[in-house]
PDB file of C-alpha atoms and ligand atoms in Angstrom:
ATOM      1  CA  UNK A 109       0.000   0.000   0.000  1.00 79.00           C
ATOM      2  CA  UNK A 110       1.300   3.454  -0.326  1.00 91.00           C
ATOM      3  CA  UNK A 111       3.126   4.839   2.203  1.00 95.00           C
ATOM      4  CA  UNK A 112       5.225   8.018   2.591  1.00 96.00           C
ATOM      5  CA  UNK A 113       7.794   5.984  -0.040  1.00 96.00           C
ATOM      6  CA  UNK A 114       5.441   5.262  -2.756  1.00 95.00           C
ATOM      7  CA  UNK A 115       3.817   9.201  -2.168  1.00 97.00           C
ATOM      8  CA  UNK A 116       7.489  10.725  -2.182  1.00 96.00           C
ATOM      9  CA  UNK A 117       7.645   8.942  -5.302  1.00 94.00           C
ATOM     10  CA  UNK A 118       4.551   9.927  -6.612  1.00 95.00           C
ATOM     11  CA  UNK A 119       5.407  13.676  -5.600  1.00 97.00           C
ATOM     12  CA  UNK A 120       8.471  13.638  -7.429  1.00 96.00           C
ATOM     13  CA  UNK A 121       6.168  12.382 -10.453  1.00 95.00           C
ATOM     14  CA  UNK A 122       3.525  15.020  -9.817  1.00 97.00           C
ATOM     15  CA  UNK A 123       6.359  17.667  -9.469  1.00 97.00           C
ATOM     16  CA  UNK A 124       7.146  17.014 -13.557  1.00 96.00           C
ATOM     17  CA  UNK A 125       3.804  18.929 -13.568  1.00 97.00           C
ATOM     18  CA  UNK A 126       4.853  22.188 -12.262  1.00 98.00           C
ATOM     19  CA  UNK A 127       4.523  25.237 -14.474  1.00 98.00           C
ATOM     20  CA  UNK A 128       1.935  23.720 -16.507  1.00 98.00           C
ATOM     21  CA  UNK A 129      -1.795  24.502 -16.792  1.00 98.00           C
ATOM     22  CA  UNK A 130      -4.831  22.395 -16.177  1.00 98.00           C
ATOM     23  CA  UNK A 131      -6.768  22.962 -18.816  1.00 98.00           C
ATOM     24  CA  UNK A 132      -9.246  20.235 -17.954  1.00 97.00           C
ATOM     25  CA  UNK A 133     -10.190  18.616 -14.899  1.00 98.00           C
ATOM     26  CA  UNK A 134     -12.085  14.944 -14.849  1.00 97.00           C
ATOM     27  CA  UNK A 135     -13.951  13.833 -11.519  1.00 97.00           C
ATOM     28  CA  UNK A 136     -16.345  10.976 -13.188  1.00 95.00           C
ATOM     29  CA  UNK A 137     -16.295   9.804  -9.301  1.00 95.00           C
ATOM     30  CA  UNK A 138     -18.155  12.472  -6.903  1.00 96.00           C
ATOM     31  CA  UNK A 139     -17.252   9.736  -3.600  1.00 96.00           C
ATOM     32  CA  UNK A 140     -13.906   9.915  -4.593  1.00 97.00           C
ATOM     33  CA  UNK A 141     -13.917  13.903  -3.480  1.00 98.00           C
ATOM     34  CA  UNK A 142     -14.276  14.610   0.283  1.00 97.00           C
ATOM     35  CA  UNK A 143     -14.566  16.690   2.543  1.00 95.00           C
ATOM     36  CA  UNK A 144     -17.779  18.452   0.737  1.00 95.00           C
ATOM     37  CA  UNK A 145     -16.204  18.745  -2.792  1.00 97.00           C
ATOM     38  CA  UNK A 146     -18.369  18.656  -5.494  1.00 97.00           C
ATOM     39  CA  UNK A 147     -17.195  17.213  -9.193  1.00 96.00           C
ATOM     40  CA  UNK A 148     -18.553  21.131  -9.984  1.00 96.00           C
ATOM     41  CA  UNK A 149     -17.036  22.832  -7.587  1.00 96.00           C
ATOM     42  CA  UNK A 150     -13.340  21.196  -8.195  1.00 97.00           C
ATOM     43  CA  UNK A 151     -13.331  22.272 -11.864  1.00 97.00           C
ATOM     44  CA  UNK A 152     -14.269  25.558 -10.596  1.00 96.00           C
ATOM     45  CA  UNK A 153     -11.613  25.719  -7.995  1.00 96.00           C
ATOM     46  CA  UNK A 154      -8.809  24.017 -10.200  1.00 97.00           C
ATOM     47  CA  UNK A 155      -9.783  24.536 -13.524  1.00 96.00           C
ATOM     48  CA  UNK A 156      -7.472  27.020 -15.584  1.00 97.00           C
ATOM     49  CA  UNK A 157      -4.761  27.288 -12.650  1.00 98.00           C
ATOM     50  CA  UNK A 158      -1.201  26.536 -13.040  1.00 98.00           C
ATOM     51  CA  UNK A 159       0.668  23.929 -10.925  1.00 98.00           C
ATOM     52  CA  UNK A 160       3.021  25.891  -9.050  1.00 98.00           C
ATOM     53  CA  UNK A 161       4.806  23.143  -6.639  1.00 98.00           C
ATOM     54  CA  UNK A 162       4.420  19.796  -4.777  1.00 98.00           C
ATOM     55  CA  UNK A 163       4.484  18.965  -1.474  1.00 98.00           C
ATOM     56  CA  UNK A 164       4.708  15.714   0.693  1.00 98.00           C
ATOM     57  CA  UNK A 165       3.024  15.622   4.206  1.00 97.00           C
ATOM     58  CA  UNK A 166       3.012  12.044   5.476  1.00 98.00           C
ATOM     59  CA  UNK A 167       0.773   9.908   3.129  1.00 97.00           C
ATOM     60  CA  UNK A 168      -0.603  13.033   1.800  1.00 98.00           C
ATOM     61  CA  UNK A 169       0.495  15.150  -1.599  1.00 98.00           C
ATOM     62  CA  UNK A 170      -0.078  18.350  -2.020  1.00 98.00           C
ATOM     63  CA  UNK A 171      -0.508  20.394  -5.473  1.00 98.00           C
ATOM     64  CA  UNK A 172       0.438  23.900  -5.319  1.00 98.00           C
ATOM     65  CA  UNK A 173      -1.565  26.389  -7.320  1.00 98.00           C
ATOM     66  CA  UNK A 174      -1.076  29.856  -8.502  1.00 97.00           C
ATOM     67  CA  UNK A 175      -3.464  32.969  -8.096  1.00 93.00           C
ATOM     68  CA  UNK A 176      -3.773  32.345  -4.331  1.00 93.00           C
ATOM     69  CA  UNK A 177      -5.767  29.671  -4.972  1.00 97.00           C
ATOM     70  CA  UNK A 178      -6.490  26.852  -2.216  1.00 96.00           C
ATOM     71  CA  UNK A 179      -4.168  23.548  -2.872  1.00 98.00           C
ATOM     72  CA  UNK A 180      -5.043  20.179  -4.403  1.00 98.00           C
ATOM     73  CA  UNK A 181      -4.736  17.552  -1.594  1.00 98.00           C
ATOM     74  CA  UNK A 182      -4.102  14.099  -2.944  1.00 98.00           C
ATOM     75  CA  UNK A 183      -4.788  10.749  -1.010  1.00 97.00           C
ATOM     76  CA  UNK A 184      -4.082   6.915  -2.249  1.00 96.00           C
ATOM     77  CA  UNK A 185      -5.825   5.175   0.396  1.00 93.00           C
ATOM     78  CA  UNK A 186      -4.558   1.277   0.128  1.00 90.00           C
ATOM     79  CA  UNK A 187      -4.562   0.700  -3.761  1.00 89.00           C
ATOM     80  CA  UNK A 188      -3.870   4.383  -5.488  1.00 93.00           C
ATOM     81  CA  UNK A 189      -1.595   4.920  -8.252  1.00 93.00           C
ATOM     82  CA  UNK A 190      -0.116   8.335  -9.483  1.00 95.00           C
ATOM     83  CA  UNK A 191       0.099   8.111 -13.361  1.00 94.00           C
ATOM     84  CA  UNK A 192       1.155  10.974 -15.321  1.00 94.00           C
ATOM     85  CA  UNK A 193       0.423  10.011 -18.888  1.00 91.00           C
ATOM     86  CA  UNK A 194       1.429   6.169 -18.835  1.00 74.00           C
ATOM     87  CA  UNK A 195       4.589   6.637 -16.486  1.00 73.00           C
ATOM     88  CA  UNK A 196       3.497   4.644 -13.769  1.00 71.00           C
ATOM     89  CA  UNK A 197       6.568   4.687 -10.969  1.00 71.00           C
ATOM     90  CA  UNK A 198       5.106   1.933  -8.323  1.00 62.00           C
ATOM     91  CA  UNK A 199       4.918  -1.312 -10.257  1.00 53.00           C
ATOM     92  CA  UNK A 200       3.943  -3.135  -7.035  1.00 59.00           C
ATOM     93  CA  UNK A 201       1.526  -2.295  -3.919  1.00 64.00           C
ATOM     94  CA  UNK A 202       0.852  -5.300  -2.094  1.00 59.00           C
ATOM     95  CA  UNK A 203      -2.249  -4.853  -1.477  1.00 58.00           C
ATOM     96  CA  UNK A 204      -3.309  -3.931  -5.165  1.00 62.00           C
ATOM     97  CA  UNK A 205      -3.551  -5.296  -8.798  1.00 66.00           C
ATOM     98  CA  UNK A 206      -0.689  -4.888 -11.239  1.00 69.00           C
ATOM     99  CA  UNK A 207      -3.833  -3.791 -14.074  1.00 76.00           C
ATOM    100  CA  UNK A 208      -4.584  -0.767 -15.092  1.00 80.00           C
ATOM    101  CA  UNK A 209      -8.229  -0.560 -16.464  1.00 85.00           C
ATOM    102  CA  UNK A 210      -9.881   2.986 -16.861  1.00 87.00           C
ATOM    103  CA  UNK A 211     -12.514   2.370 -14.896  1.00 88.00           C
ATOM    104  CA  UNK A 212      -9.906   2.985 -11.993  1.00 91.00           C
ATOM    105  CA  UNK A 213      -9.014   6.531 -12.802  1.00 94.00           C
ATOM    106  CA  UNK A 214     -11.186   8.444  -9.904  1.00 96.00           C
ATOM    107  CA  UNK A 215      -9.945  11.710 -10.829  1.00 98.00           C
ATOM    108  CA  UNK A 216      -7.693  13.528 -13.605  1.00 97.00           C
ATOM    109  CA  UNK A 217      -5.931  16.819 -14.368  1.00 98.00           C
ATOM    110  CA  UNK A 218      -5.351  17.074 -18.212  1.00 98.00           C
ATOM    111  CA  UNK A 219      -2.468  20.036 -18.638  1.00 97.00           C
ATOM    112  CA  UNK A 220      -1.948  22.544 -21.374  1.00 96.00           C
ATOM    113  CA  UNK A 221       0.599  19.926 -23.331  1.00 95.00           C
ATOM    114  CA  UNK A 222      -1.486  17.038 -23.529  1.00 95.00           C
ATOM    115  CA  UNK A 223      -0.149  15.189 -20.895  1.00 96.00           C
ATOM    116  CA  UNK A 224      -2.763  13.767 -18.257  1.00 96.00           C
ATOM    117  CA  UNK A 225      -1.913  13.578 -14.508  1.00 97.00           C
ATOM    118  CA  UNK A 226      -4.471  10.541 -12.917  1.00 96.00           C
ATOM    119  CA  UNK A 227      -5.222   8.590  -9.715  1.00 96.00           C
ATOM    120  CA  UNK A 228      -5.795   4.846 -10.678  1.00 94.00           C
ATOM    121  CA  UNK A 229      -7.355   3.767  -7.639  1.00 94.00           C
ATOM    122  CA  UNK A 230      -8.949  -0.184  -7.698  1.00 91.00           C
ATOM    123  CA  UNK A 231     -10.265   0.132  -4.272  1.00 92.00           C
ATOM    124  CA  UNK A 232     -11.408   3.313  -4.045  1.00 93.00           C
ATOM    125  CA  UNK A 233     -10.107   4.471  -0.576  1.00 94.00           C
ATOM    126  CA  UNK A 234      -8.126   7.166  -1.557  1.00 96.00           C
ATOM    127  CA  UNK A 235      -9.740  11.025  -2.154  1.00 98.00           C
ATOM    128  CA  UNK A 236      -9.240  14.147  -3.752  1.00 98.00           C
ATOM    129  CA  UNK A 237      -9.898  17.293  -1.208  1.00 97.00           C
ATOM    130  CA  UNK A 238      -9.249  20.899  -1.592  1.00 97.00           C
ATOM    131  CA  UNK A 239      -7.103  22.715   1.195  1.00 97.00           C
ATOM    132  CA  UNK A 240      -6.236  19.679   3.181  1.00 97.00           C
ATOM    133  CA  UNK A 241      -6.160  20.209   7.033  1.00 95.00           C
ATOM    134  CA  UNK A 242      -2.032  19.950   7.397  1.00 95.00           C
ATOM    135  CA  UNK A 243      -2.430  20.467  11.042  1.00 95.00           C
ATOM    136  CA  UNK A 244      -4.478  17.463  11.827  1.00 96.00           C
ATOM    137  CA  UNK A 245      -1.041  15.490  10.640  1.00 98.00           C
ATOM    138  CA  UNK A 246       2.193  14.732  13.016  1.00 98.00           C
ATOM    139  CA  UNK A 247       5.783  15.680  11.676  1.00 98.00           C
ATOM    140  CA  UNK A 248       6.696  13.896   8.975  1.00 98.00           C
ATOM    141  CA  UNK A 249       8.814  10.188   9.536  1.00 98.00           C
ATOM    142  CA  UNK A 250      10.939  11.001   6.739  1.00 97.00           C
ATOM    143  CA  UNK A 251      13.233  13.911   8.540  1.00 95.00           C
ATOM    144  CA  UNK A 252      11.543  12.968  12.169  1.00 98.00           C
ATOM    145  CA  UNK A 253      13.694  14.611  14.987  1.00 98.00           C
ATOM    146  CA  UNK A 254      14.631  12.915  18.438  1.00 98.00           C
ATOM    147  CA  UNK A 255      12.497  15.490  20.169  1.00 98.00           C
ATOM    148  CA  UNK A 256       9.193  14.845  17.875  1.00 98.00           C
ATOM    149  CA  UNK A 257       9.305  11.322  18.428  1.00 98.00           C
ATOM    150  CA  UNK A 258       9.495  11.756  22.096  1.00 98.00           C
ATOM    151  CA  UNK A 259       6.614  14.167  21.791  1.00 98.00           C
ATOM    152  CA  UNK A 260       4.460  11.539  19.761  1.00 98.00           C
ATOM    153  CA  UNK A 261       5.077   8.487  22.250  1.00 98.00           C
ATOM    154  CA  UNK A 262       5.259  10.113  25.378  1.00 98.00           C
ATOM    155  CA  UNK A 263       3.061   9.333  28.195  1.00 97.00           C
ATOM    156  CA  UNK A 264       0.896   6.791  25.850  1.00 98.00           C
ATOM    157  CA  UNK A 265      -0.529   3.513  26.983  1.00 98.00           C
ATOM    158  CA  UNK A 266      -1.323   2.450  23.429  1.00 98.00           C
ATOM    159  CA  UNK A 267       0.990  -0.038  22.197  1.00 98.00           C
ATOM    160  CA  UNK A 268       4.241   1.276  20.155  1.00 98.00           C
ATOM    161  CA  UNK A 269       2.939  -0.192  16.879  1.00 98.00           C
ATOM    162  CA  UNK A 270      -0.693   1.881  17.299  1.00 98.00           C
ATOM    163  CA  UNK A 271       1.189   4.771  18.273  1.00 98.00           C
ATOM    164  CA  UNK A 272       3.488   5.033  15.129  1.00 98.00           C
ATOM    165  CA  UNK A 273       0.852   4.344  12.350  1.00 98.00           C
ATOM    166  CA  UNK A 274      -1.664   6.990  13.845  1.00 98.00           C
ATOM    167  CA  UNK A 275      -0.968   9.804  11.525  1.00 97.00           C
ATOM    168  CA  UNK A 276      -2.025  12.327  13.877  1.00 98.00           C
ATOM    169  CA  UNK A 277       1.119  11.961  15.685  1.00 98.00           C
ATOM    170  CA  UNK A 278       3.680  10.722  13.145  1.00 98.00           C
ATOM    171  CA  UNK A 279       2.633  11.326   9.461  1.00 98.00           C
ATOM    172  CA  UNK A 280       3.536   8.804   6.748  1.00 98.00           C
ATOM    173  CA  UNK A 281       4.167   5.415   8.601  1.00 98.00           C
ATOM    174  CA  UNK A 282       1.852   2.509   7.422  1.00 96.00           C
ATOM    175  CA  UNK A 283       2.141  -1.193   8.426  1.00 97.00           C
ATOM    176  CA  UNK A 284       4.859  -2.469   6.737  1.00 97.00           C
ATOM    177  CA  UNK A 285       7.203  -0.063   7.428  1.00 98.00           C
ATOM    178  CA  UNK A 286       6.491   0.096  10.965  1.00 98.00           C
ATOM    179  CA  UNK A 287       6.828  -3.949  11.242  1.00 98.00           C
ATOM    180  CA  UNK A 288      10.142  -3.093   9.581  1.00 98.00           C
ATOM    181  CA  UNK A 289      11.215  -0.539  12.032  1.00 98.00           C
ATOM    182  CA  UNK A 290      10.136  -1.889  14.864  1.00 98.00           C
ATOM    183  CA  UNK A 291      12.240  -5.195  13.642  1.00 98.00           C
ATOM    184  CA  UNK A 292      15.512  -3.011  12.984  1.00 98.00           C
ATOM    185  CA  UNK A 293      15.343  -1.206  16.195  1.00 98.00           C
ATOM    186  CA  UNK A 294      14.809  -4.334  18.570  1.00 98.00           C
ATOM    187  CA  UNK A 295      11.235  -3.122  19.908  1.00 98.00           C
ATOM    188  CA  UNK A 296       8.203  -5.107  20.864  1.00 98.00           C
ATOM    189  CA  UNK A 297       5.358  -3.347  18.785  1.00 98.00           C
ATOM    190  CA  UNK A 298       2.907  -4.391  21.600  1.00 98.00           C
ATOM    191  CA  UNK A 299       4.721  -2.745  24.512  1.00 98.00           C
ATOM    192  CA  UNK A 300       3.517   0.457  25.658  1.00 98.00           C
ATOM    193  CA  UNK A 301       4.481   3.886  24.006  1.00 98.00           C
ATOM    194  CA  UNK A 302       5.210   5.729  26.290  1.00 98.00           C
ATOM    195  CA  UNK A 303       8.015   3.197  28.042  1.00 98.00           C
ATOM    196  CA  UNK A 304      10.139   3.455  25.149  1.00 98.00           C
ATOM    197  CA  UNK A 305      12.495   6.368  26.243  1.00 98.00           C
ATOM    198  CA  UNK A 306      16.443   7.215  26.625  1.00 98.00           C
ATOM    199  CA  UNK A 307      18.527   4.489  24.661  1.00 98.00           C
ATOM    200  CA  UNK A 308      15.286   2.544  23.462  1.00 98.00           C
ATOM    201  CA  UNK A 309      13.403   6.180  21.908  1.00 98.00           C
ATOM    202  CA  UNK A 310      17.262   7.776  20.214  1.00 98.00           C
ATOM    203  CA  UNK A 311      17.470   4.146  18.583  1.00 98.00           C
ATOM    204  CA  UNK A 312      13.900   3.918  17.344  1.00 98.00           C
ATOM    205  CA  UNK A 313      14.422   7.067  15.659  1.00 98.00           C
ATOM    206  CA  UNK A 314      17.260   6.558  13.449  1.00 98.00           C
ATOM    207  CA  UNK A 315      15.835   3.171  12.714  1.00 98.00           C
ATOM    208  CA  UNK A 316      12.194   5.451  11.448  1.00 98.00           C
ATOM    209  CA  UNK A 317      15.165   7.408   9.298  1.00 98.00           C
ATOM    210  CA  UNK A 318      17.232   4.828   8.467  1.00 98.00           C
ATOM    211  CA  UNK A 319      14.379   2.409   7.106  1.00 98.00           C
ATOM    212  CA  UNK A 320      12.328   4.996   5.219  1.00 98.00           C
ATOM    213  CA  UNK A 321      15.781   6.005   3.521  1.00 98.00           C
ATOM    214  CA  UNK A 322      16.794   2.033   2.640  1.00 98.00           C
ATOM    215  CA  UNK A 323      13.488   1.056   1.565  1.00 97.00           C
ATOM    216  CA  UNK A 324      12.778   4.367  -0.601  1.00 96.00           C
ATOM    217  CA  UNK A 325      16.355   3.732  -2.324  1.00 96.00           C
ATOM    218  CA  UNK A 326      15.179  -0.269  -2.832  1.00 95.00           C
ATOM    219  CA  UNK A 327      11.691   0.833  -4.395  1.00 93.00           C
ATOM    220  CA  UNK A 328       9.163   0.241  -2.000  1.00 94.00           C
ATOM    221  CA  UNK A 329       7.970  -0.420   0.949  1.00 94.00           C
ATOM    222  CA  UNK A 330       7.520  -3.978   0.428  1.00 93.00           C
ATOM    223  CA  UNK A 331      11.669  -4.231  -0.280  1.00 95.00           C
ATOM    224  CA  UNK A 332      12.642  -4.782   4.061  1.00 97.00           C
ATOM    225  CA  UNK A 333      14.518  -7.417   5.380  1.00 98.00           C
ATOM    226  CA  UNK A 334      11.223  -8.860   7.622  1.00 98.00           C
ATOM    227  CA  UNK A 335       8.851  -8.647   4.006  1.00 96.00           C
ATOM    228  CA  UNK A 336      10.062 -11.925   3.240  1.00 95.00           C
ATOM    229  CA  UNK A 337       9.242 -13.769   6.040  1.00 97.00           C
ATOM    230  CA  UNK A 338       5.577 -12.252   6.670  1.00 96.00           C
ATOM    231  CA  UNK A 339       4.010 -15.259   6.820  1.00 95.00           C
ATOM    232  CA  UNK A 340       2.479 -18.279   8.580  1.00 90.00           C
ATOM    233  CA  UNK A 341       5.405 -20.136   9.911  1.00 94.00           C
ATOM    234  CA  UNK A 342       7.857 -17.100   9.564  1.00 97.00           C
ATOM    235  CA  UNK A 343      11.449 -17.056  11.178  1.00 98.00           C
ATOM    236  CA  UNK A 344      12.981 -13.873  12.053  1.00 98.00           C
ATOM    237  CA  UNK A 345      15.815 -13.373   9.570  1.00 98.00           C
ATOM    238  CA  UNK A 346      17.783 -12.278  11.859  1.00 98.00           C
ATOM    239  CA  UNK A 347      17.939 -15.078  14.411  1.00 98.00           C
ATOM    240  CA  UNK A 348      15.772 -17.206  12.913  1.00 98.00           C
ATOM    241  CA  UNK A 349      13.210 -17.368  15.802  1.00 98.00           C
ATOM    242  CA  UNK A 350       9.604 -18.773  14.643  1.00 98.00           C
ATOM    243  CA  UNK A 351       7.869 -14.770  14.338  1.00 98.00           C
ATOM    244  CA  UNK A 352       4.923 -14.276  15.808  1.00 98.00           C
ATOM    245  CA  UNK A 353       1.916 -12.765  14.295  1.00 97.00           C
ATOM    246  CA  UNK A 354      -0.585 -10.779  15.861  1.00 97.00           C
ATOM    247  CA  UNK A 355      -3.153  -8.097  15.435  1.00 98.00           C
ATOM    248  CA  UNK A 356      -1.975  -4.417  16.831  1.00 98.00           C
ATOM    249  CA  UNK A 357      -3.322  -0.970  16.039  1.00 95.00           C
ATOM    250  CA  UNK A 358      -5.995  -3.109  14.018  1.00 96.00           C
ATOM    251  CA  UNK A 359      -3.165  -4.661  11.828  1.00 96.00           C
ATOM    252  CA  UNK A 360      -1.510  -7.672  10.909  1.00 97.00           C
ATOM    253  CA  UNK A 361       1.533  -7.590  12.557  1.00 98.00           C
ATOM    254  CA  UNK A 362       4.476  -9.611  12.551  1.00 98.00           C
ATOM    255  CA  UNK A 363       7.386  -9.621  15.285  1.00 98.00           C
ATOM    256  CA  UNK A 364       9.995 -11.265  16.757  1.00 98.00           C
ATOM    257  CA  UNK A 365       9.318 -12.527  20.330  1.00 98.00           C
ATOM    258  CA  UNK A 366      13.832 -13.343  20.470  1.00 98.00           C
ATOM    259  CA  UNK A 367      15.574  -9.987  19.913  1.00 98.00           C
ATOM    260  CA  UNK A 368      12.140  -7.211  19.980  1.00 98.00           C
ATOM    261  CA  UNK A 369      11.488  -6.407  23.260  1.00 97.00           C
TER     262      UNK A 369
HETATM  263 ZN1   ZN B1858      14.772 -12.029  15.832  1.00 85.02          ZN
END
């Protein structure tokens, strides 16, 4: 599914965009728009302006517009593709098809040369919203500081894993890469937030740097070290303990019970 990697990739796709004109805009989905758009009222907002920058908040990509006007906030949910033209960066999302039928496309931005800018979205989770609410996001895991983290986990009962994927706190961790950190770093995802401090916390958080920056420069964030062995019967590939596998924060999770405590 996408996760801050696959959206930093995306917004480096989107970013080909900028100084170009949307000369059309195609919403042929009105659920796909939230937050009280209207398939009307985006072509009104959007239609005619040029696309002025990009910007990555957590799992979120912003389009920058000119004139003042309000931003283009871009969600992919757990099957959404960025496609501009047929240049389609992520080849794999595990939780998605490796098709591309039309039918997917939930919302487009045709530009002034031609080229079209889409979301292909199988699953439909994703959304298209004007003026996004940045502030109801954390800091971002990509450049996360020692004092953020500490902010986000302190004082928390709710397990580590919970903690880290709720976007409110820390913006742009989803499952896998939070199995994967949690693996690197040595950390029980089940034990409580808030007790991970001094040693334990300054570790975590290069291991949240470290692992976005190795998996974005493999291609994914299906590409860690623990991916392989996510399955019934797993052993840790570090140690080669049997993993276990439980449900935290309302995900599959996978851990080992040996060297994460
Ligand atoms: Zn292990």
């Amino acid at each position: 599914m996408p996760e801050l990697i696959e959206v930093e990739v995306y917004r480096r796709l989107a970013d080909k965009t900028v100084g170009r004109r949307i000369s059309e805009v195609e919403a042929p989905d009105a659920w796909f728009l939230k937050r009280g758009l209207t398939p009307s009222g985006v072509v009104d907002a959007v239609g005619g302006a040029t696309i002025v920058g990009t910007e990555r908040i957590g799992k979120l990509l912003v389009v920058e517009l000119d004139d003042d006007r309000p931003p283009l906030g871009l969600r992919f949910g757990m099957s959404g593709r960025l496609v501009l033209d047929d240049d389609a960066p992520i080849v794999e999302l595990v939780y998605s098809s490796r098709r591309d039928l039309p039918v997917w496309d939930r919302f487009a931005l045709r530009l002034n040369d031609g080229a079209r800018l889409r979301i292909s979205d199988p699953r439909r989770l994703g959304g298209v919203e004007l003026d996004p609410d940045l502030g109801a996001l954390g800091p971002d895991a990509w450049l996360l500081t020692l004092g953020q983290l500490r902010a986000a986990l302190a004082g928390s009962k709710a397990p580590l894993k919970a903690r880290l994927l709720d976007q409110s706190r820390v913006a742009g961790l989803g499952n896998l890469l939070v199995d994967e950190t949690l693996w690197r770093a040595a950390l029980d995802p089940a034990r409580p937030a808030g007790s991970v401090v001094g040693a334990d916390l300054a570790r975590l958080q290069r291991h949240v740097r470290s692992t976005v920056r190795t998996l974005f420069d493999r291609g994914g964030s299906h590409t860690g070290d623990l991916h392989v062995a996510r399955r019934r019967d797993g052993a840790c590939p570090r140690d080669g303990a049997l993993l276990q596998r439980r449900t935290i924060g309302g995900r599959t999770t996978y851990s080992c019970p040996q060297h994460q405590r």
